[in-house]
mmCIF file of C-alpha atoms and ligand atoms in Angstrom:
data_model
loop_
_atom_site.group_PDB
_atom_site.id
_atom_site.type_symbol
_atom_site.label_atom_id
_atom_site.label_comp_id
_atom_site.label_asym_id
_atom_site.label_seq_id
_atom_site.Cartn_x
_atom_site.Cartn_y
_atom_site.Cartn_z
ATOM 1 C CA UNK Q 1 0.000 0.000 0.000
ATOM 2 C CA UNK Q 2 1.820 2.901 -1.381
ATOM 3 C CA UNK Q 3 1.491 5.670 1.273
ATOM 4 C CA UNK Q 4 3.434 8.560 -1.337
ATOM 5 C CA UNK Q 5 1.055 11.560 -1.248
ATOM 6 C CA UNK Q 6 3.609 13.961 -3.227
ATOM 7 C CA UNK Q 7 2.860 13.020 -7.194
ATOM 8 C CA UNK Q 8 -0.267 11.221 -8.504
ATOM 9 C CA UNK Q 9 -2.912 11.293 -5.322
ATOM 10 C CA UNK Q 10 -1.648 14.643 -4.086
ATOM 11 C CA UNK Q 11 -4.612 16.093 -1.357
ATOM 12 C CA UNK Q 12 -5.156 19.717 -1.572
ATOM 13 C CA UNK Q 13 -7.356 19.764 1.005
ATOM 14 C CA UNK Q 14 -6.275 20.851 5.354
ATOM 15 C CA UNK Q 15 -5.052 18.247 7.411
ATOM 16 C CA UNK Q 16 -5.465 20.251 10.745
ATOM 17 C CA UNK Q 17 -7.583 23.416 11.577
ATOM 18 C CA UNK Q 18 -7.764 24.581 15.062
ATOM 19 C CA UNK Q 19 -5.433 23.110 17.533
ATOM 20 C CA UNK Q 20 -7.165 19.926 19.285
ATOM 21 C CA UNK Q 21 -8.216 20.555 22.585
ATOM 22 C CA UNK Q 22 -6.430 18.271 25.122
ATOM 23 C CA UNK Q 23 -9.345 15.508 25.170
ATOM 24 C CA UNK Q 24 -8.954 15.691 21.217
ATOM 25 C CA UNK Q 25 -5.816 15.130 21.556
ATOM 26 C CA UNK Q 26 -6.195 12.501 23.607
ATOM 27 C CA UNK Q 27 -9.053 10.553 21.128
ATOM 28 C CA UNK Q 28 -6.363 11.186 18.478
ATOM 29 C CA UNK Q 29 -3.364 9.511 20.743
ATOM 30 C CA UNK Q 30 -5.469 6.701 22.173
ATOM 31 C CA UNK Q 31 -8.942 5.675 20.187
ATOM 32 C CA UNK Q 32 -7.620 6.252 16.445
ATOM 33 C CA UNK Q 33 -5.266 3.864 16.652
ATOM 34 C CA UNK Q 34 -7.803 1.424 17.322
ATOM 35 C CA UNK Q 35 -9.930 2.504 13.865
ATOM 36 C CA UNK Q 36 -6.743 3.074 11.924
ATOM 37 C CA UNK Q 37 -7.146 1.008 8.675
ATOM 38 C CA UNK Q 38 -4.237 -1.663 7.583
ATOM 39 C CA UNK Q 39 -5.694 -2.327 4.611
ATOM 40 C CA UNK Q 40 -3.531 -5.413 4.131
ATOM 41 C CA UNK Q 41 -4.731 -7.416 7.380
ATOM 42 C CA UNK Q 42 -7.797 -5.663 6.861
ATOM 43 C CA UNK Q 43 -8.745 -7.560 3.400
ATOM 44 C CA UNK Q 44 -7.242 -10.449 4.243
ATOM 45 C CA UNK Q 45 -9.977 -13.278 3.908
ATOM 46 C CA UNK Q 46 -12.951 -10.369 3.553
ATOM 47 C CA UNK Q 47 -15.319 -10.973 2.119
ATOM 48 C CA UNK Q 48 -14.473 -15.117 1.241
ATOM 49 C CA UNK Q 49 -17.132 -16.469 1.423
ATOM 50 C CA UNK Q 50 -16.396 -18.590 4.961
ATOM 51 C CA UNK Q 51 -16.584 -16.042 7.444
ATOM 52 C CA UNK Q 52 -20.087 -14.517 6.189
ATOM 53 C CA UNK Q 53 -19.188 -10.961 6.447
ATOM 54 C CA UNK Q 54 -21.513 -8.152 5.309
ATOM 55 C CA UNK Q 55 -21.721 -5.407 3.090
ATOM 56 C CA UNK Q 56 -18.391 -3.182 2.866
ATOM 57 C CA UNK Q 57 -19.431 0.721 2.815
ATOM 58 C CA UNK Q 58 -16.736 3.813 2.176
ATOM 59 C CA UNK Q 59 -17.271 6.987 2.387
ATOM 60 C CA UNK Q 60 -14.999 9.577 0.614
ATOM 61 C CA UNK Q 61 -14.068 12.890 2.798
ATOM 62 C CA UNK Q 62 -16.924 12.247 5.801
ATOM 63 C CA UNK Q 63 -15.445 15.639 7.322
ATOM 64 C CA UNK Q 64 -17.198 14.995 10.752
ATOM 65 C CA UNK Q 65 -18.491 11.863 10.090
ATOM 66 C CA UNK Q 66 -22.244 12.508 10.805
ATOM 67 C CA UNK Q 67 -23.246 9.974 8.734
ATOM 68 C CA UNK Q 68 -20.877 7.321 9.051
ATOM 69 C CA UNK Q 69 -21.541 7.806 13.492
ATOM 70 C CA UNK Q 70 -24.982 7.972 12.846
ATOM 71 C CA UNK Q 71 -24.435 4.392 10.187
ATOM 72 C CA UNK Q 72 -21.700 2.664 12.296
ATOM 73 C CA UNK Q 73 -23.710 2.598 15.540
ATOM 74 C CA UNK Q 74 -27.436 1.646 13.586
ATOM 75 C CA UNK Q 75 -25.896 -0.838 11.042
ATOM 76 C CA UNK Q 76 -23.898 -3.153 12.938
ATOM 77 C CA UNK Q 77 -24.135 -5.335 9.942
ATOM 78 C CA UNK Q 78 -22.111 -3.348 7.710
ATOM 79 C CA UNK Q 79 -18.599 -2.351 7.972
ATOM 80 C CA UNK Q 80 -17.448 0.878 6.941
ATOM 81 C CA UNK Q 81 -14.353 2.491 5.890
ATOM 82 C CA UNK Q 82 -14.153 6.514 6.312
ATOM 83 C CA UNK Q 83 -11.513 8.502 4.379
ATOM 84 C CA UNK Q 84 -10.611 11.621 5.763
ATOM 85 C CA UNK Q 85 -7.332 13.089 5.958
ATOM 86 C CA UNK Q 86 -8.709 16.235 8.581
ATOM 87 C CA UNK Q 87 -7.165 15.369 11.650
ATOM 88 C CA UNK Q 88 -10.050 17.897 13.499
ATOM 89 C CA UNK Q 89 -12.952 15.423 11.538
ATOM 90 C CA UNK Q 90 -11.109 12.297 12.599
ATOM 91 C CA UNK Q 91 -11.588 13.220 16.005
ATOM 92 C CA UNK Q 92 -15.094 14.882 15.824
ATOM 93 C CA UNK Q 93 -16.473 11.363 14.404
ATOM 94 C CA UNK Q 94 -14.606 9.803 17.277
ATOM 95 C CA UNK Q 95 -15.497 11.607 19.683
ATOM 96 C CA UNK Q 96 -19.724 11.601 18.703
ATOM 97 C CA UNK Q 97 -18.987 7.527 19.530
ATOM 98 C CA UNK Q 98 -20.492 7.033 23.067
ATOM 99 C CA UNK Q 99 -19.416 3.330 22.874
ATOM 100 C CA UNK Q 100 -16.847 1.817 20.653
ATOM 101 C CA UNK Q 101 -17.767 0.389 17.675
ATOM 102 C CA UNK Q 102 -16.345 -2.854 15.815
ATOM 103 C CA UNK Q 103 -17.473 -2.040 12.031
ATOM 104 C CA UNK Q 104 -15.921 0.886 11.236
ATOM 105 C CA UNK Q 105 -12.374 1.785 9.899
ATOM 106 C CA UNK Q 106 -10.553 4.818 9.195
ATOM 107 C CA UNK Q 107 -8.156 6.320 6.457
ATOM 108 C CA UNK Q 108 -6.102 9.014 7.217
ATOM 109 C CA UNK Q 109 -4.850 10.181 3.862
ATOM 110 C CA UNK Q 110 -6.648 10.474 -0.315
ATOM 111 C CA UNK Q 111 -8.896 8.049 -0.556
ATOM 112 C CA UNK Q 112 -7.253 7.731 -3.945
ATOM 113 C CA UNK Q 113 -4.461 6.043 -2.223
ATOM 114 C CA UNK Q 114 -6.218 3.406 -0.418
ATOM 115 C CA UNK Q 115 -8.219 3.284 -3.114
ATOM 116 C CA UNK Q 116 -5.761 2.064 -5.882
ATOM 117 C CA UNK Q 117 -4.600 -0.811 -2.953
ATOM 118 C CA UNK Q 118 -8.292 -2.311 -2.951
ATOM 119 C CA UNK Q 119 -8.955 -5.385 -4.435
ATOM 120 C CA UNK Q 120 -11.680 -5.246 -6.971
ATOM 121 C CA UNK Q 121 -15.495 -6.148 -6.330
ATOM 122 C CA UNK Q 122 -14.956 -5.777 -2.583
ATOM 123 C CA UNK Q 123 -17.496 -2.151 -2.014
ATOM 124 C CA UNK Q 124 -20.871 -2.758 -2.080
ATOM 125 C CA UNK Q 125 -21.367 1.284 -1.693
ATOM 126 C CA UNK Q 126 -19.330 4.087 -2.066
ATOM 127 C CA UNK Q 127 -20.432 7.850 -0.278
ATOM 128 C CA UNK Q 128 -19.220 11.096 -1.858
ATOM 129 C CA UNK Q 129 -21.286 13.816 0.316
ATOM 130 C CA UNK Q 130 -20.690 17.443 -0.682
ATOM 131 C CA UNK Q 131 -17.325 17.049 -1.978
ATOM 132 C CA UNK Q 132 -14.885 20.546 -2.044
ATOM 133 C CA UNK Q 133 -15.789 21.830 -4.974
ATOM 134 C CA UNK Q 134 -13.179 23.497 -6.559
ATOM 135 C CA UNK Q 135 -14.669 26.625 -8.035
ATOM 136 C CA UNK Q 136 -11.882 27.740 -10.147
ATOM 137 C CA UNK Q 137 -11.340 26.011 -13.780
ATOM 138 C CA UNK Q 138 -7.860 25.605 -13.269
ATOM 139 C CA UNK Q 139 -8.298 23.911 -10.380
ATOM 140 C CA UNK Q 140 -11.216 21.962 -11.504
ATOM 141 C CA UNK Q 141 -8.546 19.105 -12.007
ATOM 142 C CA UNK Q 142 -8.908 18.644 -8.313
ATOM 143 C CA UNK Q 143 -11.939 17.459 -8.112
ATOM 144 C CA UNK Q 144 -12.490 14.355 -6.759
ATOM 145 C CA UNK Q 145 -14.576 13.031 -10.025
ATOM 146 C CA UNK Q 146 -13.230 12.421 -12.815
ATOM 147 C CA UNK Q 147 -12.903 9.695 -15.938
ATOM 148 C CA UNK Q 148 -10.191 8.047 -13.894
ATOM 149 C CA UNK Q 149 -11.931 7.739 -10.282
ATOM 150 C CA UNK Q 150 -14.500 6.771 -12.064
ATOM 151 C CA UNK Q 151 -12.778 3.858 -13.318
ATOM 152 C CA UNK Q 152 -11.299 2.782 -10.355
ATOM 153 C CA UNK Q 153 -15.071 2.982 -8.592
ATOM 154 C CA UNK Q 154 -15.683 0.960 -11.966
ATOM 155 C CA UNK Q 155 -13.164 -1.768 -10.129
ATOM 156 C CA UNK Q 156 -14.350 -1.487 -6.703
ATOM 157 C CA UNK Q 157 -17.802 -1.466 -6.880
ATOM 158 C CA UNK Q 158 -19.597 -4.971 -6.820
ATOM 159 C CA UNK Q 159 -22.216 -5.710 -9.894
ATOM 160 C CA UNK Q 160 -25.584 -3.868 -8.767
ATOM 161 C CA UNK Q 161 -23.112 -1.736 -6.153
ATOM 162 C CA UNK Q 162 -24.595 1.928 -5.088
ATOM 163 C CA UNK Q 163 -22.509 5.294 -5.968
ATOM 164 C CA UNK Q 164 -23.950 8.102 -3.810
ATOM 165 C CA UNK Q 165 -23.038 11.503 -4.553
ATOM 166 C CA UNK Q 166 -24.316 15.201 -2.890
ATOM 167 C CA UNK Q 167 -23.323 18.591 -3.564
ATOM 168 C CA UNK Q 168 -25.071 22.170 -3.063
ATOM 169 C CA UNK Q 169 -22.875 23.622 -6.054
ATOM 170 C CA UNK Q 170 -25.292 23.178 -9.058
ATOM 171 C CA UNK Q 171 -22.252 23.586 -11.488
ATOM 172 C CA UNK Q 172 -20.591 20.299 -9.539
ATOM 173 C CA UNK Q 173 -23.802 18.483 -9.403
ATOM 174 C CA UNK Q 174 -23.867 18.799 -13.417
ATOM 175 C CA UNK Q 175 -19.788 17.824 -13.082
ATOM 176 C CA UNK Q 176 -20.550 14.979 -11.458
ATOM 177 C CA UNK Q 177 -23.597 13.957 -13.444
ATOM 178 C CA UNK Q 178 -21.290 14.192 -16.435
ATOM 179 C CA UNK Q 179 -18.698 11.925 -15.652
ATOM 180 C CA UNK Q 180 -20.753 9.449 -14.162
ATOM 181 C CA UNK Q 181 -23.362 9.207 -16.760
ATOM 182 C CA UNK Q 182 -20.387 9.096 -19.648
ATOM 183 C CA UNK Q 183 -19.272 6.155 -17.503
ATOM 184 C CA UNK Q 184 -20.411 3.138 -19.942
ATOM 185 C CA UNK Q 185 -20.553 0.867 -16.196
ATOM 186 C CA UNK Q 186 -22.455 2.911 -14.237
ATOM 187 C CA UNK Q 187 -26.196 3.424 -14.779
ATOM 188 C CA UNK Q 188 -27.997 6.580 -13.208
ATOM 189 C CA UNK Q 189 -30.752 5.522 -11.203
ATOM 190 C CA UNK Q 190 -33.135 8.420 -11.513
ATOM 191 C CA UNK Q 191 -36.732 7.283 -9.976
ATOM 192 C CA UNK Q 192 -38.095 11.148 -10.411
ATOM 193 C CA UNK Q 193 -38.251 14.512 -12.209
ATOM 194 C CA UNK Q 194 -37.620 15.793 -8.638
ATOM 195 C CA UNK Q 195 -34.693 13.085 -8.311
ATOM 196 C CA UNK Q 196 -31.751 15.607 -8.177
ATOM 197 C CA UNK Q 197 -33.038 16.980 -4.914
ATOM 198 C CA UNK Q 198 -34.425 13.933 -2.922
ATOM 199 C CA UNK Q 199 -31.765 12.495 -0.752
ATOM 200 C CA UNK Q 200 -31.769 8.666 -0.718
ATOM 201 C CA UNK Q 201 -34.792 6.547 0.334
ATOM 202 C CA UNK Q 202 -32.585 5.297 3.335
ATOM 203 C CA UNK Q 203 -30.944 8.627 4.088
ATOM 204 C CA UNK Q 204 -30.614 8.364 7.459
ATOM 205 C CA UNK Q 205 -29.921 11.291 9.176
ATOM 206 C CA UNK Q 206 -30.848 15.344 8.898
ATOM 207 C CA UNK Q 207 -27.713 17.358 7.402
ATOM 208 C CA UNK Q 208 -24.183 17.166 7.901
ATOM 209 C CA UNK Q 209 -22.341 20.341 9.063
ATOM 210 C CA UNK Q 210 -21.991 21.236 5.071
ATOM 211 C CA UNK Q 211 -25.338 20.685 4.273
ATOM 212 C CA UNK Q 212 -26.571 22.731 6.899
ATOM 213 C CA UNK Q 213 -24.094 25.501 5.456
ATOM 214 C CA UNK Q 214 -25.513 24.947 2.143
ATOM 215 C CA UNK Q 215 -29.397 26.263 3.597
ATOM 216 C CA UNK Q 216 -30.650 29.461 2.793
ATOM 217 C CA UNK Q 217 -32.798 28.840 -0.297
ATOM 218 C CA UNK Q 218 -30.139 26.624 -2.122
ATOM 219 C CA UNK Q 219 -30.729 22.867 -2.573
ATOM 220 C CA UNK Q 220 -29.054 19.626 -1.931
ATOM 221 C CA UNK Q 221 -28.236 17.602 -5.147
ATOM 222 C CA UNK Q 222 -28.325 14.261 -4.939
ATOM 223 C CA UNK Q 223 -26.999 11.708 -7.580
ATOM 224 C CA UNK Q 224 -27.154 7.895 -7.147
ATOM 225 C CA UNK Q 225 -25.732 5.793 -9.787
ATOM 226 C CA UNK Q 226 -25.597 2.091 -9.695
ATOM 227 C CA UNK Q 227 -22.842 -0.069 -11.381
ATOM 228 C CA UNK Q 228 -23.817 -2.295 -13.707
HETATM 229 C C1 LIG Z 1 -16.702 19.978 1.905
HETATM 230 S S1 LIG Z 1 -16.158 18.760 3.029
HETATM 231 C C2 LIG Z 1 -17.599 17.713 3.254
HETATM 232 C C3 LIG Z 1 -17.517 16.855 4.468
HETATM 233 C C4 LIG Z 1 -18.673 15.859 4.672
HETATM 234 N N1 LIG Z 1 -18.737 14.899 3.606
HETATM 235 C C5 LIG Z 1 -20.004 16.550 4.843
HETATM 236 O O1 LIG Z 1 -20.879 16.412 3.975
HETATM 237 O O2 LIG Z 1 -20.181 17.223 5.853
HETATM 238 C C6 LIG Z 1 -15.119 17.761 2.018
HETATM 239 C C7 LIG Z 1 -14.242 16.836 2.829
HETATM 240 O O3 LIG Z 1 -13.586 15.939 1.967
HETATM 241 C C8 LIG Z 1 -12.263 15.736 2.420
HETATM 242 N N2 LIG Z 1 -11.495 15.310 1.241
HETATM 243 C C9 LIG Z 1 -11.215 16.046 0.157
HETATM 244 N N3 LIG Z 1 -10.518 15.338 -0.736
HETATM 245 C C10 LIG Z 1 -10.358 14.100 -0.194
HETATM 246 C C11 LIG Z 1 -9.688 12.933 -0.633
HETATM 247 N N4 LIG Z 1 -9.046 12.898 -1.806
HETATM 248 N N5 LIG Z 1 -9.702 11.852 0.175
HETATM 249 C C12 LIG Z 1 -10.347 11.894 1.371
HETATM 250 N N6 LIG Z 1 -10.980 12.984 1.841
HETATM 251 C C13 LIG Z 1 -10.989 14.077 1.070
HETATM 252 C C14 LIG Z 1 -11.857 17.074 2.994
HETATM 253 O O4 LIG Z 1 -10.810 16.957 3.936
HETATM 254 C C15 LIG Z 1 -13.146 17.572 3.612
HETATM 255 O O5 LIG Z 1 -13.259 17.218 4.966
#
């Protein structure tokens, strides 16, 4: 598992924002280490078919993790794998735990990076949730869709598996739209006119933090897109 974030998965996002407070600190010294994925041990024998393991989740950039505390704790069934390289997030999530849980893993770093060390067919979802949108053209080439994640969800996702995408930018909604829907494997699974702005049957919870930013008149887009 290449851990190199200089060249091809560089993140351009902020590791750390305000200084953790001392029980922060402390959540980051002594309970991460318990989520911390090894993806190697981790995958080893998942999924074979002998110790009847269920569904395998990840979510891309959970920030503070609303939905993967709110998931973890109500879907004991399912194992999940968060990517987020924000220190401050990683312990927020944490720290909204009021017992430990056994399902859920964390990435500190791009999810590109684990990403590219997964084997294929082993996600049976994949959450993108208000991704930064790069405004800027020039830096549009950060974005975290494009023709080659797409191909690597391609590998990752199971036959049938769910991609789950949100954004309050209308341009990045139409972004994302685009280079999912030129994807020949992935099929958009539109049930409505009114689809782009009705979360998820089984959305869970309320808003996360950015969704709650995003109020004020302006909608949530939501994009689902199953691969086929
Ligand atoms: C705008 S925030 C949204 C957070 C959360 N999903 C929500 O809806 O509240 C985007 C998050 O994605 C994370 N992020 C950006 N690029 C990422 C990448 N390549 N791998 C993992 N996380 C990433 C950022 O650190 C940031 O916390």
């Amino acid at each position: 598992m290449p851990s190199d974030t200089t060249t091809r998965h560089r993140f351009y996002g902020r590791r750390k924002g305000k200084p953790l407070t001392a029980l922060r600190q402390k959540i980051f010294d002594d309970v991460f280490p318990k989520y911390k994925i090894d993806p190697n041990q981790f995958f080893h024998g998942w999924n074979d078919g002998e110790n009847g393991r269920g569904e395998l989740w990840l979510e891309i950039g959970f920030g503070n993790g609303e939905y993967l505390s709110h998931m973890s704790r109500s879907r004991p069934d399912i194992c999940f794998i968060g990517c987020e390289p924000f220190v401050n997030g990683i312990t927020a999530l944490l720290a909204s735990l009021d017992t430990p849980v056994q399902n859920l893993k964390i990435w500190d770093d791009n999810a590109r990076i684990l990403m590219d060390g997964l084997p294929d067919h082993c996600l049976d979802r994949v959450y993108l949730l208000n991704p930064d949108p790069w405004p800027k053209t020039r830096h549009h080439k950060r974005r975290f869709v494009q023709k080659d994640s797409m191909n690597i969800l391609s590998r990752l996702l199971k036959p049938k598996g769910l991609f789950v995408m949100s954004t309050d930018v209308a341009e990045l909604a139409e972004w994302m739209h685009l280079h999912a829907w030129a994807h020949p494997d992935f099929e958009w699974m539109a049930r409505s006119k009114d689809d782009w702005v009705t979360p998820p049957i089984d959305w869970p919870i309320g808003q996360t933090r950015y969704m709650k930013k995003a109020l004020g008149g302006k909608d949530i887009y939501w994009l689902i897109f199953k691969r086929r």
